Amino acid sequence: MIAHAIFFYTFSIIAVVSAIMVTASKNTVHSVFFLILDFISISCLFIMIGAEFLGMIMLIVYVGAVAVLFLFVVMMLNVAQQKNQWFAGQQSSKHIPVGLIISTLIFVEVIIVIGGWKYKPEIFDINNSISQVSISNTHSLGQILYTDYIHVFQISGMILLVAMVGAIVLTFRQRSGVKRQSYIKQISRERAEGVEVLEVQSNKGVKLDD
Amino acid sequence: MEYLSIVFQEVYKILFLLVPVLVSVAMIVWLDRRVWAFVQKRQGPNVVGPFGLLQSLADALKYIFKEIIIPSSSNKVIFILAPIVTMTLALIAWAVIPFSATQVLADINVGILYLFAVSSLGVYGIIMGGWASNSKYPFLGAIRSAAQMVSYEVSIGVIIINVLLCVGSLNLNDIVIAQQNMWFVIPLFPMFVIFFISALAETNRPPFDLPEAEAELVAGYQTEYSGMMYAMFWLGEYANILLMCAMGAILFLGGWMSPIDVYPFTLVPGAIWLILKILLLFILFALVKAIVPRYRYDQLMRLGWKVFLPLSLIWVVLTASYLFYFNLLPVN
């Protein structure tokens, strides 16, 4: 039990500290690295409560894909230029009220969830019933996702697909004057249309492309 | 006291796993260069030790005694962290590889997800190294590798789903045992081919070695590295290649099981079969390096997103329909 507690507090302290560092560090790339550290320690916490599937999916999706794209974008931005704009303290006052409202909302939501857990435990009985079954985490998740909640699951997948298509449509632009490689054209090219054998007469030469 | 003995036991097991992995990484570098040389009708490294077997040791010694140069304008912490991350990630994945039904360090329920997660984290070493060097060539290499590894991971994930449909479990030992009657390479042969090519791209091997394309980017993300830090990148890369070979052997070639279930073959311990299969896949890796020219970057992206991803997705639908129609879905 002691080892369990040590691990729990280590991971949660790392998670909280790195979450603070995400907002506190001046360098954007460092922020993303702290975000990654946060994701990793949270997935460790997931694994510690026995939700190994969630922990691994967290690693694969957030750390392996989302954060890589974050890093990709942040590194491409001209960070030095932004430092002057963002950290000069002139424009930032406009964003503070909005940020405060959103963070208060999230805080209230967290209080509601934790309070409900504390004072109305019967609401969460459905969750407890799953973990008591002696099958693995992944199996129980699959059994509940693909039976009781199949429609919600499918709809959320559809929403993600629509969001992806929407993002592509919004950012897609057809550029003119770009030479594209057509593989079918290349492969189906015959010798007859590509090569022409000419008799070259001396002192006259050949004229091409007239 | 009890804790201590458990810790010692685990440390002993870990050392017993990692030391052979590190030694075989050194040997595999030699094998890679040998195969490469033989395809090109050269001798390859054949001077140090019998058949040049000790070449990698000599190289390692050279790297150890070289000076580590840290560029003055680099981000020093991340610069030093990058090769460590690469190496660590390449080694921790071996914890779940089963060498026989019982010989596995951590027999976890989500073994294949763990492998996939660790291999998808491998990109961080390269990005960190490329960015922290604060130089143009490493940065370009890092960006290339980020895009490339993310793209090919997607198709590897879908291929893993194909295998999992036939197994019904995420445990690596279950995956191996499910291939008792038939290796998955036979029914899922197209997926095996796609997995092999994606593994080449995932480990930045030729023909997909664009992150370190020496003709354009000097050495890509490792341009600014020297001495032992460069060697760690190198070791991590080869450990990753071995890991991908092991993953291929477990997913498609029956892992530690003997090819034929007859008496003299079943006597051979599972670890040896697994090592032979890993070697077979690695020699294929080395052959590809020797005979195929490097891809152009847009062709690489096209291959990942427009060919492999649709193909493997269609194959998921086919596998699922086949299993469902013939009532072969694994149910526990």
PDB file of N, CA and C in Angstrom, chain A residues 6 9 26 30 34 37 39 49 51 65 111 116 121 136 142-143 164 170-171 176 181 186 198:
ATOM      1  N   ILE A   6       3.146   6.081  -2.694  1.00  0.00           N
ATOM      2  CA  ILE A   6       4.317   6.840  -3.184  1.00  0.00           C
ATOM      3  C   ILE A   6       4.174   7.120  -4.673  1.00  0.00           C
ATOM      4  N   TYR A   9       1.361   9.734  -5.362  1.00  0.00           N
ATOM      5  CA  TYR A   9       1.697  11.129  -5.097  1.00  0.00           C
ATOM      6  C   TYR A   9       2.770  11.630  -6.049  1.00  0.00           C
ATOM      7  N   LYS A  26       7.759  30.529 -20.465  1.00  0.00           N
ATOM      8  CA  LYS A  26       7.750  31.599 -21.469  1.00  0.00           C
ATOM      9  C   LYS A  26       7.893  31.031 -22.877  1.00  0.00           C
ATOM     10  N   HIS A  30       8.600  24.748 -24.845  1.00  0.00           N
ATOM     11  CA  HIS A  30       8.698  24.159 -23.503  1.00  0.00           C
ATOM     12  C   HIS A  30       7.320  23.853 -22.955  1.00  0.00           C
ATOM     13  N   PHE A  34       5.982  20.313 -21.501  1.00  0.00           N
ATOM     14  CA  PHE A  34       5.360  20.108 -20.194  1.00  0.00           C
ATOM     15  C   PHE A  34       3.981  19.478 -20.337  1.00  0.00           C
ATOM     16  N   LEU A  37       4.500  15.871 -20.708  1.00  0.00           N
ATOM     17  CA  LEU A  37       4.812  15.269 -19.410  1.00  0.00           C
ATOM     18  C   LEU A  37       3.528  15.093 -18.596  1.00  0.00           C
ATOM     19  N   PHE A  39       0.436  14.719 -19.808  1.00  0.00           N
ATOM     20  CA  PHE A  39      -0.328  13.605 -20.390  1.00  0.00           C
ATOM     21  C   PHE A  39       0.226  12.263 -19.905  1.00  0.00           C
ATOM     22  N   ILE A  49      -5.137   3.167 -11.392  1.00  0.00           N
ATOM     23  CA  ILE A  49      -6.469   2.804 -10.895  1.00  0.00           C
ATOM     24  C   ILE A  49      -7.040   1.612 -11.658  1.00  0.00           C
ATOM     25  N   ALA A  51      -7.312   1.259 -14.975  1.00  0.00           N
ATOM     26  CA  ALA A  51      -7.895   1.541 -16.287  1.00  0.00           C
ATOM     27  C   ALA A  51      -6.786   1.515 -17.321  1.00  0.00           C
ATOM     28  N   ALA A  65      -0.017  11.332 -30.977  1.00  0.00           N
ATOM     29  CA  ALA A  65      -0.527  11.996 -32.180  1.00  0.00           C
ATOM     30  C   ALA A  65      -0.806  13.476 -31.952  1.00  0.00           C
ATOM     31  N   ILE A 111     -16.690  20.902  -9.462  1.00  0.00           N
ATOM     32  CA  ILE A 111     -17.280  20.822  -8.122  1.00  0.00           C
ATOM     33  C   ILE A 111     -18.562  19.996  -8.169  1.00  0.00           C
ATOM     34  N   GLY A 116     -21.276  15.441  -6.537  1.00  0.00           N
ATOM     35  CA  GLY A 116     -22.243  14.381  -6.814  1.00  0.00           C
ATOM     36  C   GLY A 116     -21.682  13.019  -6.424  1.00  0.00           C
ATOM     37  N   PRO A 121     -23.762   8.838  -4.077  1.00  0.00           N
ATOM     38  CA  PRO A 121     -22.974   7.761  -4.686  1.00  0.00           C
ATOM     39  C   PRO A 121     -23.805   6.821  -5.553  1.00  0.00           C
ATOM     40  N   SER A 136     -11.447  -8.358 -18.235  1.00  0.00           N
ATOM     41  CA  SER A 136     -10.462  -7.288 -18.296  1.00  0.00           C
ATOM     42  C   SER A 136     -11.144  -5.981 -18.671  1.00  0.00           C
ATOM     43  N   GLY A 142     -15.532  -2.485 -24.118  1.00  0.00           N
ATOM     44  CA  GLY A 142     -16.106  -2.864 -25.401  1.00  0.00           C
ATOM     45  C   GLY A 142     -17.541  -3.320 -25.259  1.00  0.00           C
ATOM     46  N   GLN A 143     -17.788  -4.113 -24.216  1.00  0.00           N
ATOM     47  CA  GLN A 143     -19.143  -4.642 -24.051  1.00  0.00           C
ATOM     48  C   GLN A 143     -20.146  -3.549 -23.763  1.00  0.00           C
ATOM     49  N   MET A 164     -13.533  16.669 -39.125  1.00  0.00           N
ATOM     50  CA  MET A 164     -12.328  16.503 -39.921  1.00  0.00           C
ATOM     51  C   MET A 164     -12.552  16.985 -41.351  1.00  0.00           C
ATOM     52  N   LEU A 170     -12.383  23.749 -45.164  1.00  0.00           N
ATOM     53  CA  LEU A 170     -12.118  25.157 -44.856  1.00  0.00           C
ATOM     54  C   LEU A 170     -10.719  25.578 -45.269  1.00  0.00           C
ATOM     55  N   THR A 171      -9.744  24.675 -45.088  1.00  0.00           N
ATOM     56  CA  THR A 171      -8.371  25.079 -45.359  1.00  0.00           C
ATOM     57  C   THR A 171      -7.903  24.708 -46.755  1.00  0.00           C
ATOM     58  N   SER A 176      -3.384  27.177 -58.684  1.00  0.00           N
ATOM     59  CA  SER A 176      -3.232  26.992 -60.128  1.00  0.00           C
ATOM     60  C   SER A 176      -1.751  27.053 -60.468  1.00  0.00           C
ATOM     61  N   GLN A 181       2.077  15.275 -60.282  1.00  0.00           N
ATOM     62  CA  GLN A 181       2.526  14.016 -60.860  1.00  0.00           C
ATOM     63  C   GLN A 181       1.323  13.095 -60.995  1.00  0.00           C
ATOM     64  N   GLN A 186       1.992   8.411 -66.095  1.00  0.00           N
ATOM     65  CA  GLN A 186       3.383   7.985 -66.221  1.00  0.00           C
ATOM     66  C   GLN A 186       3.489   6.516 -66.579  1.00  0.00           C
ATOM     67  N   LEU A 198      14.653  10.260 -85.477  1.00  0.00           N
ATOM     68  CA  LEU A 198      14.696  11.097 -86.672  1.00  0.00           C
ATOM     69  C   LEU A 198      15.991  10.848 -87.438  1.00  0.00           C
TER      70      LEU A 198
END
